[in-house]
């Protein structure tokens, strides 16, 4: 199968493409490779994908393309004719959206419009795209369920991803484009993003520097290991979205539709206190952290917890990697990559 994957130089996109190549799919990767964080790690990921293609014999093409360029996106689809699309490219980061909201409009709204239009006009059989647990915003009923409304985002980043879900539904309804949105819960693991807590904490502890522990350490997160995310992404991409024939417009379910549209959580379904997460890092490093306890940051959500019942029912899979195991794998990778 020929699959176009956006954001393939990014953390999740890299792992998804590598897995697809290893199972024998033909992949077209698209990424602008911006400098939101150090491009060195992105270029290293891209080299590994080239090596994986050569080792497996799976066809792989990489396009260094800005998805906000409508003509460039259309040209890519016209030339490569993907059967399915996995859209993982986005401007990520909660706090950066307070500083540079326009970057989120370009990367998360304009680019997604271009992807939807290309999928529509080039008759893509299924679009799977990344959303985020951040869309739950002010919701407090735990665990978070796709069947609850998410109309109170706490950051602009979350608002753009909620917009993606609404935009996808309109294309599913108007043009019959099957779409599946995936709400990721705090993804971590080898080759992760340098702006995320695990990366920042590991670097600081090794350097003997203090780590910033916001909300005085009272966060809980549904930390989800990268391999579990990848398995969920690929399984849902393989399982094309269909209309829910039992959908009732008098009592509309936000997670499905009478159009070929659906939403899934992908989380570990096992929230972990931030202090336990830090202890796992300390254990893997063999060093203690110096903790600087600070107030809750603007836009932060105190707790996340994923209900993954629908994902398990649909594709027979539920993330389950223990945090200590996942953190140890990250630390081993970090030490090897940075030679520390």
XYZ file of C-alpha atoms in Angstrom:
340
model
C 0.000 0.000 0.000
C 1.201 3.533 -0.722
C 0.787 5.774 2.307
C 1.622 9.467 2.562
C 2.781 10.451 6.054
C 3.200 14.095 7.011
C 5.568 15.158 9.776
C 7.873 12.208 9.149
C 10.907 14.064 10.515
C 9.014 14.560 13.766
C 8.889 12.304 16.804
C 5.715 10.317 16.114
C 5.903 10.565 12.320
C 9.428 9.130 12.265
C 8.398 6.068 14.274
C 5.245 5.530 12.188
C 7.139 5.677 8.881
C 9.857 3.348 10.176
C 7.227 0.795 11.181
C 5.412 1.079 7.846
C 8.645 0.562 5.906
C 9.521 -2.451 8.038
C 6.198 -4.102 7.235
C 6.680 -3.471 3.493
C 4.530 -0.444 2.694
C 5.504 2.198 0.174
C 5.791 5.549 1.960
C 5.882 9.166 0.861
C 7.094 11.315 3.746
C 6.455 15.054 3.847
C 8.027 17.493 6.316
C 9.209 21.108 6.193
C 11.884 20.362 8.867
C 11.528 23.690 10.686
C 13.627 24.917 13.602
C 10.942 24.860 16.349
C 13.469 22.597 18.047
C 16.991 21.539 17.083
C 16.808 20.254 13.467
C 19.817 18.008 14.139
C 17.628 15.331 15.684
C 15.161 15.635 12.801
C 17.914 15.120 10.228
C 19.157 12.099 12.188
C 15.664 10.599 12.088
C 15.502 11.158 8.328
C 18.825 9.358 7.832
C 17.498 6.350 9.730
C 14.418 6.251 7.500
C 16.634 6.204 4.401
C 18.630 3.358 5.950
C 15.431 1.482 6.827
C 14.182 1.789 3.252
C 17.489 0.475 1.908
C 17.526 -2.412 4.414
C 13.919 -3.514 3.869
C 13.620 -2.756 0.161
C 10.453 -0.757 0.821
C 9.945 2.259 -1.433
C 10.433 5.575 0.366
C 10.368 9.124 -0.958
C 10.957 12.180 1.209
C 9.565 15.582 0.228
C 10.872 18.666 2.063
C 7.611 20.544 1.687
C 5.668 23.205 3.583
C 2.109 21.910 3.959
C 0.817 25.487 4.136
C 1.773 25.739 0.423
C -1.445 24.662 -1.282
C 0.057 24.142 -4.732
C 3.002 22.193 -3.333
C 0.678 19.838 -1.451
C -1.535 19.311 -4.493
C 1.514 18.617 -6.677
C 2.775 16.018 -4.187
C -0.558 14.186 -4.191
C -0.853 14.385 -7.974
C 2.615 12.939 -8.511
C 2.598 10.198 -5.860
C -1.102 9.187 -5.711
C -1.259 7.899 -2.129
C -4.035 5.469 -1.237
C -4.097 6.560 2.406
C -2.800 9.535 4.365
C -1.540 9.718 7.948
C -1.333 13.396 8.868
C 0.957 13.877 11.870
C 2.561 17.220 10.986
C 1.551 20.068 13.283
C 2.881 22.941 15.322
C 2.974 21.280 18.719
C 3.566 22.646 22.187
C 1.113 24.171 24.626
C 3.167 27.099 25.921
C 4.584 28.154 22.544
C 1.013 28.811 21.390
C 0.887 31.693 23.893
C 3.919 33.269 22.204
C 3.345 32.607 18.524
C -0.303 31.758 17.715
C 0.152 32.556 14.023
C 2.475 29.554 13.666
C -0.415 27.353 14.789
C -2.806 28.876 12.261
C -0.393 28.140 9.409
C 0.683 24.662 10.515
C -2.528 23.366 12.079
C -5.351 25.115 10.206
C -4.098 26.218 6.782
C -1.994 23.076 6.300
C -4.842 20.818 7.398
C -7.179 22.526 4.926
C -4.676 21.774 2.163
C -4.469 18.132 3.249
C -8.266 17.784 3.287
C -8.568 19.324 -0.168
C -5.828 17.087 -1.573
C -7.445 13.989 -0.059
C -10.778 15.012 -1.530
C -9.576 15.736 -5.057
C -7.190 12.781 -5.286
C -9.674 10.277 -3.893
C -7.705 9.156 -0.860
C -9.366 6.132 0.740
C -8.753 7.113 4.376
C -7.304 10.094 6.228
C -5.987 9.443 9.727
C -4.823 12.547 11.588
C -3.373 13.567 14.935
C -5.468 15.416 17.465
C -4.526 15.811 21.132
C -5.708 15.145 24.659
C -5.422 18.918 25.150
C -8.842 19.304 23.475
C -10.418 18.117 26.745
C -9.418 21.452 28.237
C -11.658 22.392 31.156
C -13.294 18.933 31.278
C -12.877 17.298 34.681
C -14.857 14.049 34.390
C -12.298 11.234 34.365
C -11.351 9.247 32.427
C -11.728 11.490 29.388
C -14.164 9.999 26.877
C -14.586 10.800 23.191
C -18.328 10.781 23.801
C -18.133 13.948 25.921
C -18.175 17.416 24.340
C -14.887 19.340 24.257
C -15.953 22.951 23.853
C -13.718 24.616 26.435
C -10.066 24.456 25.279
C -7.520 26.062 27.597
C -4.899 26.924 24.981
C -4.896 28.093 21.372
C -3.024 24.917 20.378
C -5.950 22.825 21.631
C -8.402 25.107 19.832
C -6.637 24.510 16.503
C -6.736 20.750 17.000
C -10.415 20.847 17.909
C -10.874 22.854 14.702
C -9.169 20.004 12.812
C -11.753 17.560 14.153
C -14.612 19.816 13.026
C -13.017 20.412 9.622
C -12.558 16.681 9.120
C -16.214 16.054 9.895
C -17.335 18.567 7.296
C -15.275 16.783 4.606
C -16.522 13.385 5.736
C -20.094 14.682 5.450
C -19.786 16.692 2.239
C -17.462 14.477 0.211
C -17.626 11.054 1.860
C -13.957 11.237 2.851
C -13.339 8.665 5.617
C -11.501 10.378 8.484
C -10.181 9.181 11.835
C -8.902 11.625 14.455
C -6.573 10.372 17.189
C -6.289 12.168 20.516
C -2.779 11.426 21.759
C -2.040 11.474 25.491
C 1.455 12.698 26.544
C 3.612 10.695 24.162
C 7.177 9.872 25.267
C 10.035 7.564 24.342
C 13.258 7.318 22.291
C 13.763 10.049 19.679
C 11.299 12.269 21.577
C 10.942 16.035 21.299
C 13.612 18.080 23.141
C 10.966 20.527 24.429
C 9.092 17.873 26.402
C 9.480 17.130 30.121
C 11.269 13.785 29.817
C 13.949 15.279 27.567
C 14.322 18.441 29.666
C 14.463 16.543 32.959
C 16.991 14.006 31.694
C 19.289 16.685 30.311
C 19.107 18.784 33.493
C 19.666 15.881 35.890
C 22.723 14.709 33.971
C 24.088 18.279 34.020
C 23.485 18.613 37.765
C 20.954 21.384 37.180
C 17.555 21.829 38.817
C 14.363 20.766 37.053
C 11.271 22.973 36.984
C 8.349 21.115 38.532
C 5.183 23.078 37.797
C 1.960 22.975 39.811
C 4.288 22.097 42.711
C 4.488 18.570 41.336
C 0.762 17.880 41.581
C 0.224 16.982 37.912
C -0.930 13.567 36.794
C -0.504 12.485 33.195
C -1.540 9.500 31.117
C 1.987 8.980 29.767
C 1.824 6.890 26.577
C 4.872 5.120 25.157
C 5.729 5.793 21.525
C 5.462 2.150 20.384
C 1.902 2.020 21.727
C 1.025 5.210 19.839
C 2.487 3.832 16.603
C 0.537 0.582 16.926
C -2.666 2.546 17.455
C -1.998 4.877 14.523
C -1.293 2.081 12.057
C -4.168 -0.120 13.190
C -6.662 2.717 12.847
C -5.246 3.722 9.458
C -5.717 0.133 8.257
C -9.327 0.106 9.524
C -11.152 2.597 7.292
C -13.733 4.780 9.055
C -17.358 4.008 8.261
C -20.650 5.790 9.047
C -22.294 4.931 12.349
C -25.711 3.733 11.222
C -27.049 4.078 14.766
C -26.011 7.742 15.085
C -28.897 9.861 16.372
C -29.067 13.554 15.470
C -31.425 14.175 18.416
C -28.685 12.975 20.782
C -25.503 13.390 18.737
C -22.419 11.429 19.752
C -19.330 13.671 19.258
C -17.104 10.631 18.594
C -18.958 9.295 15.538
C -21.365 10.416 12.829
C -23.684 9.293 10.073
C -20.725 10.304 7.890
C -17.530 8.163 7.763
C -15.990 9.992 10.713
C -14.711 8.950 14.147
C -12.462 9.976 17.023
C -10.329 7.804 19.313
C -8.267 8.387 22.422
C -4.831 6.772 22.443
C -3.548 6.793 26.001
C -2.134 4.385 28.546
C -5.375 4.420 30.602
C -3.176 4.604 33.709
C -2.438 8.153 34.930
C 0.874 8.614 36.749
C 1.729 11.302 39.287
C 4.533 13.600 38.125
C 6.639 12.688 41.166
C 6.497 9.014 40.148
C 7.546 9.953 36.610
C 10.551 11.877 37.961
C 11.441 8.931 40.205
C 11.466 6.669 37.130
C 13.913 9.054 35.434
C 16.106 9.167 38.553
C 16.104 5.378 38.724
C 17.087 5.010 35.062
C 19.842 7.644 35.364
C 21.107 6.560 38.774
C 20.973 10.195 39.909
C 18.672 12.364 41.988
C 16.899 15.431 40.631
C 17.109 18.888 42.182
C 13.466 19.987 42.133
C 12.398 23.612 41.765
C 8.693 23.659 42.610
C 6.693 26.298 40.732
C 3.014 27.304 40.299
C 0.759 25.978 37.549
C 1.618 27.512 34.174
C -0.993 29.310 32.039
C -2.774 26.832 29.776
C -1.636 23.727 31.676
C -4.156 21.006 32.496
C -3.642 19.484 35.975
C -4.583 15.912 34.994
C -5.205 13.685 31.973
C -6.647 10.183 31.865
C -7.712 8.368 28.685
C -10.679 6.064 28.286
C -9.493 3.780 25.459
C -12.550 1.542 25.315
C -13.516 2.634 21.808
C -10.019 2.144 20.382
C -9.874 -1.366 21.830
C -13.338 -2.248 20.482
C -12.530 -0.933 17.007
C -9.028 -2.301 16.393
C -8.383 -4.735 19.246
C -5.558 -2.775 20.798
C -4.926 -0.921 24.036
C -1.641 0.766 25.079
C -0.044 -0.871 28.103
C 3.702 -0.125 28.348
C 4.621 0.615 32.011
C 6.137 4.058 32.597
C 9.315 2.732 34.228
C 9.998 0.512 31.231
C 9.347 3.303 28.729
C 11.459 5.848 30.629
C 14.351 3.375 30.898
C 14.218 2.852 27.128
C 14.331 6.615 26.576
C 17.277 7.111 28.926
C 19.223 4.318 27.209
C 18.583 5.972 23.837
C 19.475 9.439 25.177
C 22.789 8.267 26.589
C 23.713 6.567 23.326
C 22.604 9.429 21.058
C 24.296 12.173 23.077
C 27.147 9.961 24.333
C 26.675 10.867 27.985
